[in-house]
Short mmCIF file of C-alpha atoms in Angstrom, two decimals:
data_model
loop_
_atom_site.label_atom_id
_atom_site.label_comp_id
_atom_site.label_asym_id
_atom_site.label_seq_id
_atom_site.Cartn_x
_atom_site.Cartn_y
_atom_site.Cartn_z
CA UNK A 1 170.98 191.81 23.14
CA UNK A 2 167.22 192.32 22.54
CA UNK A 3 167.32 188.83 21.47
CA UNK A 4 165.69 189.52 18.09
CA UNK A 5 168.54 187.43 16.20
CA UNK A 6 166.42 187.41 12.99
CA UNK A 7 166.58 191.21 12.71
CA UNK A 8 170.60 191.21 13.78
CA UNK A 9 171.57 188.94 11.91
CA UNK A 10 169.64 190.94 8.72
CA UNK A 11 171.29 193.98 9.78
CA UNK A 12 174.76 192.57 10.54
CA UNK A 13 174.59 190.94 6.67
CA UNK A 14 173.98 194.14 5.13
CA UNK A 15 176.59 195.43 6.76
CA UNK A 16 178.56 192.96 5.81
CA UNK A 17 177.73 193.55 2.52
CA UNK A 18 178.55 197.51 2.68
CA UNK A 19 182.26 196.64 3.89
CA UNK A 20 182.64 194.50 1.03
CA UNK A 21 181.27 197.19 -1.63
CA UNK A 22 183.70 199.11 -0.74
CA UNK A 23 186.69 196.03 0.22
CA UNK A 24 186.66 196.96 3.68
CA UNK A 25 188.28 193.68 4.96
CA UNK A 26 188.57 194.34 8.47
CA UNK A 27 184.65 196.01 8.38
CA UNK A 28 183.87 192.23 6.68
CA UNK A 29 185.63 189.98 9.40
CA UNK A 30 183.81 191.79 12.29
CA UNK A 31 180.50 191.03 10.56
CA UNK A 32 181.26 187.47 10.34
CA UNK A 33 182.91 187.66 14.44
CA UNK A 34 179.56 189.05 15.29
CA UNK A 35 177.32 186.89 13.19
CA UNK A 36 179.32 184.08 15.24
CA UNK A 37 177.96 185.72 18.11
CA UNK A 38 174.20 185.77 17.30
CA UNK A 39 174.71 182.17 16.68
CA UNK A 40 176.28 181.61 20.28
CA UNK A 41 173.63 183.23 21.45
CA UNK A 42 170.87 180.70 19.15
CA UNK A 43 173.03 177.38 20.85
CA UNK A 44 173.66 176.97 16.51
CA UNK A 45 177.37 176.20 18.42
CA UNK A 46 178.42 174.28 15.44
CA UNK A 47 177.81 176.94 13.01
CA UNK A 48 179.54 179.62 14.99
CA UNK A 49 182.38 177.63 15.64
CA UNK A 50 183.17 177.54 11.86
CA UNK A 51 181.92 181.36 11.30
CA UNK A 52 184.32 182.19 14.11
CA UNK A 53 187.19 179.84 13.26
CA UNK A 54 186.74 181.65 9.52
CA UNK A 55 187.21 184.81 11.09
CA UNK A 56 190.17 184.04 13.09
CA UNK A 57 192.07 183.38 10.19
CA UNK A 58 190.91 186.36 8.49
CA UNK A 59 191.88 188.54 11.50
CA UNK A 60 195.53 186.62 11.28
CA UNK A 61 195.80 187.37 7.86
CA UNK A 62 195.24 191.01 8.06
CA UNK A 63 197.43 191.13 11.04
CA UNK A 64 195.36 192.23 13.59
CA UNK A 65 196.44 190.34 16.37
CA UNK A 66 194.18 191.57 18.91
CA UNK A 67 191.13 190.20 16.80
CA UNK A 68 192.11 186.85 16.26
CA UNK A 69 192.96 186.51 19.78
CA UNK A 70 189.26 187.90 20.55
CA UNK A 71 188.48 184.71 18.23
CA UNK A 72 190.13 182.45 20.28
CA UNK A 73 188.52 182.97 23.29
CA UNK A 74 185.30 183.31 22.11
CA UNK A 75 186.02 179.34 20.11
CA UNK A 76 187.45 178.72 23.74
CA UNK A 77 183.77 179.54 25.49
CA UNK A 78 181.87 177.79 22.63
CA UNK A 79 183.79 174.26 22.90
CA UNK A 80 183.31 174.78 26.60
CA UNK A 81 179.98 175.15 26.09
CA UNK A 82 179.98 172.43 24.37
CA UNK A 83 181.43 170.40 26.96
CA UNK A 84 184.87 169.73 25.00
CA UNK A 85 187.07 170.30 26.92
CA UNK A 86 190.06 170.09 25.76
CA UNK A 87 188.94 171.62 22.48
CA UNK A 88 188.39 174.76 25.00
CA UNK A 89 191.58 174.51 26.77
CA UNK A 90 193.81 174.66 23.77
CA UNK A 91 191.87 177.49 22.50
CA UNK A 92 192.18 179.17 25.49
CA UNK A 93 195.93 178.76 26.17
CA UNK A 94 196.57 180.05 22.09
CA UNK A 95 194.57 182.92 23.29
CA UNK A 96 196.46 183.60 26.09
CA UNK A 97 199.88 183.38 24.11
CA UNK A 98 198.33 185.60 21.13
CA UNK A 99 197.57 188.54 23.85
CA UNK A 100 201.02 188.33 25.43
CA UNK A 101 202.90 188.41 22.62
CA UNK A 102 200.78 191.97 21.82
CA UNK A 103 200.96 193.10 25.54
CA UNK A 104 197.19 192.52 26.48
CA UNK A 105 196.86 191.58 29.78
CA UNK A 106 194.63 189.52 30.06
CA UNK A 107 195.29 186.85 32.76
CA UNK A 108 192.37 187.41 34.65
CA UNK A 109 190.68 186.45 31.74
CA UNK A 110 192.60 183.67 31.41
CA UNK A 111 192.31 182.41 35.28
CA UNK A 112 188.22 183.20 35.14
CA UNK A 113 187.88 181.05 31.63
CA UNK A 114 190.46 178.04 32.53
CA UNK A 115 188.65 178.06 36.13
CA UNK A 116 185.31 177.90 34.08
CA UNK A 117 186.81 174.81 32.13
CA UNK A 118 187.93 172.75 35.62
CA UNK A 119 184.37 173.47 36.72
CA UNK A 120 183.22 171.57 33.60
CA UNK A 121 185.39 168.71 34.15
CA UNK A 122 184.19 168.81 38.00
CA UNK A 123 187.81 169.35 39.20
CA UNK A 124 186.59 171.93 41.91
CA UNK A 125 189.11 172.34 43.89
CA UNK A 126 191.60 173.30 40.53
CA UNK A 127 188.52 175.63 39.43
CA UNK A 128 188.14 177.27 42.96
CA UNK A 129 191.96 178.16 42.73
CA UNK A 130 191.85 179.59 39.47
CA UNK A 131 188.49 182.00 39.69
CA UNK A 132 190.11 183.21 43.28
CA UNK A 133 193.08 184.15 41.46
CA UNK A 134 191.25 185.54 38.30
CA UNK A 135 188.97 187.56 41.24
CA UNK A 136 192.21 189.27 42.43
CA UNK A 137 193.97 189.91 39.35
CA UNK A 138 190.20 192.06 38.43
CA UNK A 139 190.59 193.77 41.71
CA UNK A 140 194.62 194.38 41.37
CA UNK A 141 192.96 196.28 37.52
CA UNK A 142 189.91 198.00 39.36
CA UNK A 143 187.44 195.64 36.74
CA UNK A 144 184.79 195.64 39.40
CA UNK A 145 182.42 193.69 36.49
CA UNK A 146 185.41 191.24 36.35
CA UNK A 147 185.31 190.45 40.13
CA UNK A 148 181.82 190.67 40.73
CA UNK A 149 181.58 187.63 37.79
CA UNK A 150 183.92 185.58 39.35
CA UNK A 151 182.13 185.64 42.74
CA UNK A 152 179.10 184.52 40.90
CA UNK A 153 181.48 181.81 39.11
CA UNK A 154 182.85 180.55 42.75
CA UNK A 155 178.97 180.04 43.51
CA UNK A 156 178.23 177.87 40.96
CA UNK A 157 180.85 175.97 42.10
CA UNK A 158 179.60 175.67 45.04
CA UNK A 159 176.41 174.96 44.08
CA UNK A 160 177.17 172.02 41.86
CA UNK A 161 179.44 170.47 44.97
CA UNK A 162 176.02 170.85 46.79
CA UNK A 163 177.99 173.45 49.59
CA UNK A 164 174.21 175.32 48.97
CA UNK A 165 174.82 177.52 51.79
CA UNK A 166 178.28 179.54 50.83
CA UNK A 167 176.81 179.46 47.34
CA UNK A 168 174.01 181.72 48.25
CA UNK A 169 176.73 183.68 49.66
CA UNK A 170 179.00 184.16 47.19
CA UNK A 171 176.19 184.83 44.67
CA UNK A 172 174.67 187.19 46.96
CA UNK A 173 177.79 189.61 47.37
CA UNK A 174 178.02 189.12 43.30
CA UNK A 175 174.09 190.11 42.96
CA UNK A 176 174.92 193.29 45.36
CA UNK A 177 177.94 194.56 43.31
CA UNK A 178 176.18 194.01 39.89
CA UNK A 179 173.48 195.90 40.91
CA UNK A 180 175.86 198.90 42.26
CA UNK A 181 177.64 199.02 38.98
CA UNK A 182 174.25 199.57 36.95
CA UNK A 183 174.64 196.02 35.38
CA UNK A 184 170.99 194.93 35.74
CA UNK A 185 171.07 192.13 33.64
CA UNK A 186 174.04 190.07 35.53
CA UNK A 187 172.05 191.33 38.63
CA UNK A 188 168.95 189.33 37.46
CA UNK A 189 170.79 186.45 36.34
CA UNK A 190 172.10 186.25 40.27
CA UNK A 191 168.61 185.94 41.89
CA UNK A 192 167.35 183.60 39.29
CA UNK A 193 170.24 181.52 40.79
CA UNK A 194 169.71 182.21 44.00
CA UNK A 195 166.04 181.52 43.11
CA UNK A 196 167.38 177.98 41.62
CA UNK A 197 169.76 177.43 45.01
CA UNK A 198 167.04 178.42 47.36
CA UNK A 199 164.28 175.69 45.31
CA UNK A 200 167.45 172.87 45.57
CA UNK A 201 167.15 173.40 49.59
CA UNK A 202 163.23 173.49 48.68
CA UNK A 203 162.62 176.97 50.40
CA UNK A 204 160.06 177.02 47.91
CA UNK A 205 158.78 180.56 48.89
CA UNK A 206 162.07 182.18 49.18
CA UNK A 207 162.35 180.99 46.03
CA UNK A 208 159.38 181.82 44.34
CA UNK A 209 160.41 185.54 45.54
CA UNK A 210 163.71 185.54 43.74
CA UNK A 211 162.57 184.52 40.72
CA UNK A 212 159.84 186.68 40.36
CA UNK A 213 162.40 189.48 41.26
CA UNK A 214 164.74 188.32 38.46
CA UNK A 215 162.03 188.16 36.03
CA UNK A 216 160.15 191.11 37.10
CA UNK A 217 164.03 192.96 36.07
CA UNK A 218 164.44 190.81 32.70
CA UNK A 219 161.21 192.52 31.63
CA UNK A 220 161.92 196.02 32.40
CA UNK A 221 165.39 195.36 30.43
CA UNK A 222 163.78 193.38 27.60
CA UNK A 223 165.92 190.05 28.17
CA UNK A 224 163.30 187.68 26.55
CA UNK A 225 165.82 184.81 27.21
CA UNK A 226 165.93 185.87 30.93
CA UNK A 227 162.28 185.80 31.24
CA UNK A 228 162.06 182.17 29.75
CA UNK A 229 164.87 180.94 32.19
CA UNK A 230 162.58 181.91 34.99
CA UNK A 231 159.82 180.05 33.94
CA UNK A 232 161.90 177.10 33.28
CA UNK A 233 163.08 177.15 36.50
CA UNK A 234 159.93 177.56 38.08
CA UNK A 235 158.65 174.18 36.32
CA UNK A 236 161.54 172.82 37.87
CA UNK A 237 160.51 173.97 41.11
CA UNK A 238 156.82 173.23 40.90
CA UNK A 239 158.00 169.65 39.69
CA UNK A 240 159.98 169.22 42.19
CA UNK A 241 156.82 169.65 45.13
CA UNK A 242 154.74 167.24 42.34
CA UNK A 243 152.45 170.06 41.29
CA UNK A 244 152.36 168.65 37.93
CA UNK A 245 149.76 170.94 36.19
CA UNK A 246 151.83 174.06 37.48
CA UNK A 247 154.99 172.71 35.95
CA UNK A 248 153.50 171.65 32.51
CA UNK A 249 152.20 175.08 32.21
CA UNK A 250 155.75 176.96 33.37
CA UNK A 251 157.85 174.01 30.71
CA UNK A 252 154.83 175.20 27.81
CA UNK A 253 155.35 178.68 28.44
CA UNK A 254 159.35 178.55 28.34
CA UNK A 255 159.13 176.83 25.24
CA UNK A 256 157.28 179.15 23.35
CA UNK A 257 158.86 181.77 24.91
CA UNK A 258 162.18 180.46 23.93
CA UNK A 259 160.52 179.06 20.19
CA UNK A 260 159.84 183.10 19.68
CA UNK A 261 163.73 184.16 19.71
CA UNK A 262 164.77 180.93 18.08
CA UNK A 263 166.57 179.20 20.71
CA UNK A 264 165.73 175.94 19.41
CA UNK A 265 168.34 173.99 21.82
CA UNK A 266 166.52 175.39 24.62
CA UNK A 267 162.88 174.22 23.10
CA UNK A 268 164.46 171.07 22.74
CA UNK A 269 165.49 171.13 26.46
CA UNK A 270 161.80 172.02 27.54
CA UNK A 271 160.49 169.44 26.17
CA UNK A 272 162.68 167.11 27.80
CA UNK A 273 161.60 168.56 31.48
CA UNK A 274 157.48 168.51 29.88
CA UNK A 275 158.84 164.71 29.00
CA UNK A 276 159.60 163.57 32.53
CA UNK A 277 156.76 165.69 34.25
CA UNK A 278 154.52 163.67 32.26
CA UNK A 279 155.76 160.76 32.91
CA UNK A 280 155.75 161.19 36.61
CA UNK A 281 151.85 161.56 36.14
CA UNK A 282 151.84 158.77 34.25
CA UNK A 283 150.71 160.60 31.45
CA UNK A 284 152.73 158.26 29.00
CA UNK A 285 151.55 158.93 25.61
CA UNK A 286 152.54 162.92 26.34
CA UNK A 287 155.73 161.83 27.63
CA UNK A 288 156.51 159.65 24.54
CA UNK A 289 155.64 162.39 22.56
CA UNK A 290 157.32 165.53 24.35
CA UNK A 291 160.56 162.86 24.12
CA UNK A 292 160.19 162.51 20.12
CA UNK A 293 159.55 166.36 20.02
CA UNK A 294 162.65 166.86 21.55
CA UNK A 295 165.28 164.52 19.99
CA UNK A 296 163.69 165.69 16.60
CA UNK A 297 164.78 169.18 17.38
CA UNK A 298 168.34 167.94 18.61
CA UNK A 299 168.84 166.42 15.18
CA UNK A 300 169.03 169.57 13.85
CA UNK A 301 172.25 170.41 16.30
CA UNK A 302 174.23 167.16 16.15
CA UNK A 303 177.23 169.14 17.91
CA UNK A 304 174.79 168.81 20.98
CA UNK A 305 175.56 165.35 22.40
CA UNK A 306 175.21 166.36 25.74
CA UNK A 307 171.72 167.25 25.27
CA UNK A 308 171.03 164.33 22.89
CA UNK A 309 172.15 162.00 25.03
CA UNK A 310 170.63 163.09 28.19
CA UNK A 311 167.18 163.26 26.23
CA UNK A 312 167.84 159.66 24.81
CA UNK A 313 168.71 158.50 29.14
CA UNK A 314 165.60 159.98 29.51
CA UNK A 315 163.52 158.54 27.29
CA UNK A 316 165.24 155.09 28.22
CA UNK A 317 163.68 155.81 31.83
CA UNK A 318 160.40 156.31 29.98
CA UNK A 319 160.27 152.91 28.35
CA UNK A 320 161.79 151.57 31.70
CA UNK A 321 158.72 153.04 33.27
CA UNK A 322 155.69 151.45 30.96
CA UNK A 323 158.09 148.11 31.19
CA UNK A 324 159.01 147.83 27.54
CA UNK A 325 162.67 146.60 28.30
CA UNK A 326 163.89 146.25 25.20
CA UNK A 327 163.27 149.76 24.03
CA UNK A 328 164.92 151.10 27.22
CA UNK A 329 168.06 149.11 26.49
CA UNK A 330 167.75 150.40 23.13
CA UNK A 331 167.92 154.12 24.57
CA UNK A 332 170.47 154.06 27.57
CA UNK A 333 173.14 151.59 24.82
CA UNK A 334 172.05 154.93 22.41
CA UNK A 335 172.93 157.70 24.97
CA UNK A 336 175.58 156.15 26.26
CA UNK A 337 177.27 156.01 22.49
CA UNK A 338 176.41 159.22 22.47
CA UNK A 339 177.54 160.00 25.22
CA UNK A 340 180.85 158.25 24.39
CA UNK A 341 180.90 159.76 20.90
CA UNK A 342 181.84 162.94 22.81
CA UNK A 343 184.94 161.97 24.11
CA UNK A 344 184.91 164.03 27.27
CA UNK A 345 181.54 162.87 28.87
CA UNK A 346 182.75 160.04 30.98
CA UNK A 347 180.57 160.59 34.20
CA UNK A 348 177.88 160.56 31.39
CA UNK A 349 178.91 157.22 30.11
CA UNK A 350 179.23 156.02 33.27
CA UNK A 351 175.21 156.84 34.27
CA UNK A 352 174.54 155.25 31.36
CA UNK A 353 176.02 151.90 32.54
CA UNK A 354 174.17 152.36 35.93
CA UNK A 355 170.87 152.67 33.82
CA UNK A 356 171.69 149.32 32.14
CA UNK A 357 172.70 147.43 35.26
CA UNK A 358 169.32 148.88 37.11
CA UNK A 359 167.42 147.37 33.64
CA UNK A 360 169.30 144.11 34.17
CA UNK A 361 168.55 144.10 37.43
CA UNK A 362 164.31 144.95 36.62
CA UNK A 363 164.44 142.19 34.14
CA UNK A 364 165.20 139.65 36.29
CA UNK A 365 162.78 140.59 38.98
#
């Protein structure tokens, strides 16, 4: 939680290696769950999909179905993440069938993470329905965390249908009940999204104040991760009102902040935002190379084609930029195979298609 996955995943071996001394199975297959987790937790997606998948089986085998349905989910988040969707969805529903069958009930669960899926596939209206109903299933339980999440969840669903006001509100009320159950991390998490909500309406000092706040309580809980959203998202914001300097030095300082916990996926995604700031200054050889920096470091997580192939768009807007047409074809046909590679990335594909016609379109003029 500390976000010092080296040391974790050094303890979390050895234990591993205890259970096994003396053939603790079950001891073994929650190492290997949790060593899943710290790689979650690193975006390594692809390798803790196969740690976890591992694990589920194991968990089958020994006949702990509560376990392997634990698995499930948790594959069910990471494919989400991941933006396959219906990867996640099966996952999910196998879940769901698992804890019946053992009496768990879990259909709030269920609701919150199939809602979380529709949200992905920008079906809002299915999504809305589903976190309302996961929200009162919580409440009919007394899980106050439960509800409080899935008012923060109905905000971001706002937020991406650009309904910026009731988003604040919903992730308001969700800030206010995390931070009367004690849980100060979800707490920070909602006014670095308010913070991000308020800089989309660019209410740049209302802000400014949020995310300070939300950084401000990452530190005092020792969330490095936390602290190097907020600077991301204050590069954003400082890029946004074209104070270039200010948002090369916020992009710099996420990235090493996120290089020193080993989110790589994240430095990758840092240099991307240092990639287009640059090239709004026309800085082009900085651009180019923040670009390269970044798709090198995506190579190492092919699983990551969302990523990749926004990174490749962007680098096709680049070449667009310094007129070298036939590299920016090169890039947008890239991302958009990328893109297409996928399988559930179709708006994606489509944006790529718009690049290309725009390019067709510059060509001629």
């Amino acid at each position: 939680m500390q976000a010092k996955y080296k040391e974790a995943s050094e303890i979390i071996s050895e234990a591993q290696q205890l259970f096994q001394q003396i053939r603790n199975e079950l001891g073994v297959a929650e190492c290997l769950q949790r060593l899943g987790d710290i790689y979650r937790m690193q975006g390594r997606n692809d390798e803790a999909i196969e740690m976890i998948s591992d694990d589920q089986k194991q968990f089958q085998t020994f006949g702990n179905q509560m376990r392997a349905a634990e698995c499930l989910w948790s594959l069910g988040d990471l494919y989400r993440m991941q933006k396959k969707y219906d990867e996640a969805t099966e996952m999910i529903m196998k879940a769901q069938k698992q804890s019946d069958e053992i009496g768990d009930k879990t259909g709030a669960a269920f609701c919150f993470r199939l809602g979380s899926i529709y949200r992905g596939q920008a079906k809002y209206k299915e999504a809305s329905e589903m976190i309302s109903k996961a929200q009162q299933l919580f409440q009919q339980i007394g899980n106050e965390l439960g509800a409080a999440e899935c008012l923060k969840k109905l905000g971001d669903i706002y937020r991406v249908q650009g309904r910026n006001d009731e988003a604040i509100k919903m992730v308001s009320d969700a800030q206010t009940q995390f931070q009367t159950i004690g849980n100060q991390m979800r707490a920070a998490e909602c006014l670095l999204s308010l913070g991000d909500l308020y800089r989309k309406q660019e209410r740049y000092d209302e802000a400014t104040e949020m995310i300070m706040k939300a950084r401000k309580q990452f530190e005092e809980i020792g969330y490095k991760a936390g602290v190097a959203h907020c600077s991301r998202t204050l590069g954003r914001m400082y890029k946004n009102q074209a104070q270039y300097d200010k948002a090369v030095d916020m992009f710099s300082n996420a990235q090493r902040q996120y290089r020193s916990i080993g989110k790589i996926v994240n430095v990758a995604w840092c240099y991307q935002y240092l990639g287009i700031t640059y090239r709004l200054q026309h800085q082009y050889e900085k651009a180019k190379e923040a670009f390269t920096e970044a798709l090198e470091l995506l190579n190492g997580f092919p699983g990551e084609k969302y990523k990749i192939g926004w990174t490749l768009l962007e680098l096709g807007h680049f070449f667009l930029a310094v007129k070298d047409f036939v590299e920016a074809r090169r890039k947008y046909e890239e991302a958009r195979n990328v893109f297409d590679s996928h399988g559930q990335l179709e708006r994606e594909v489509v944006e790529c298609s718009r690049a290309l016609a725009e390019l067709d379109e510059a060509v001629k003029q």
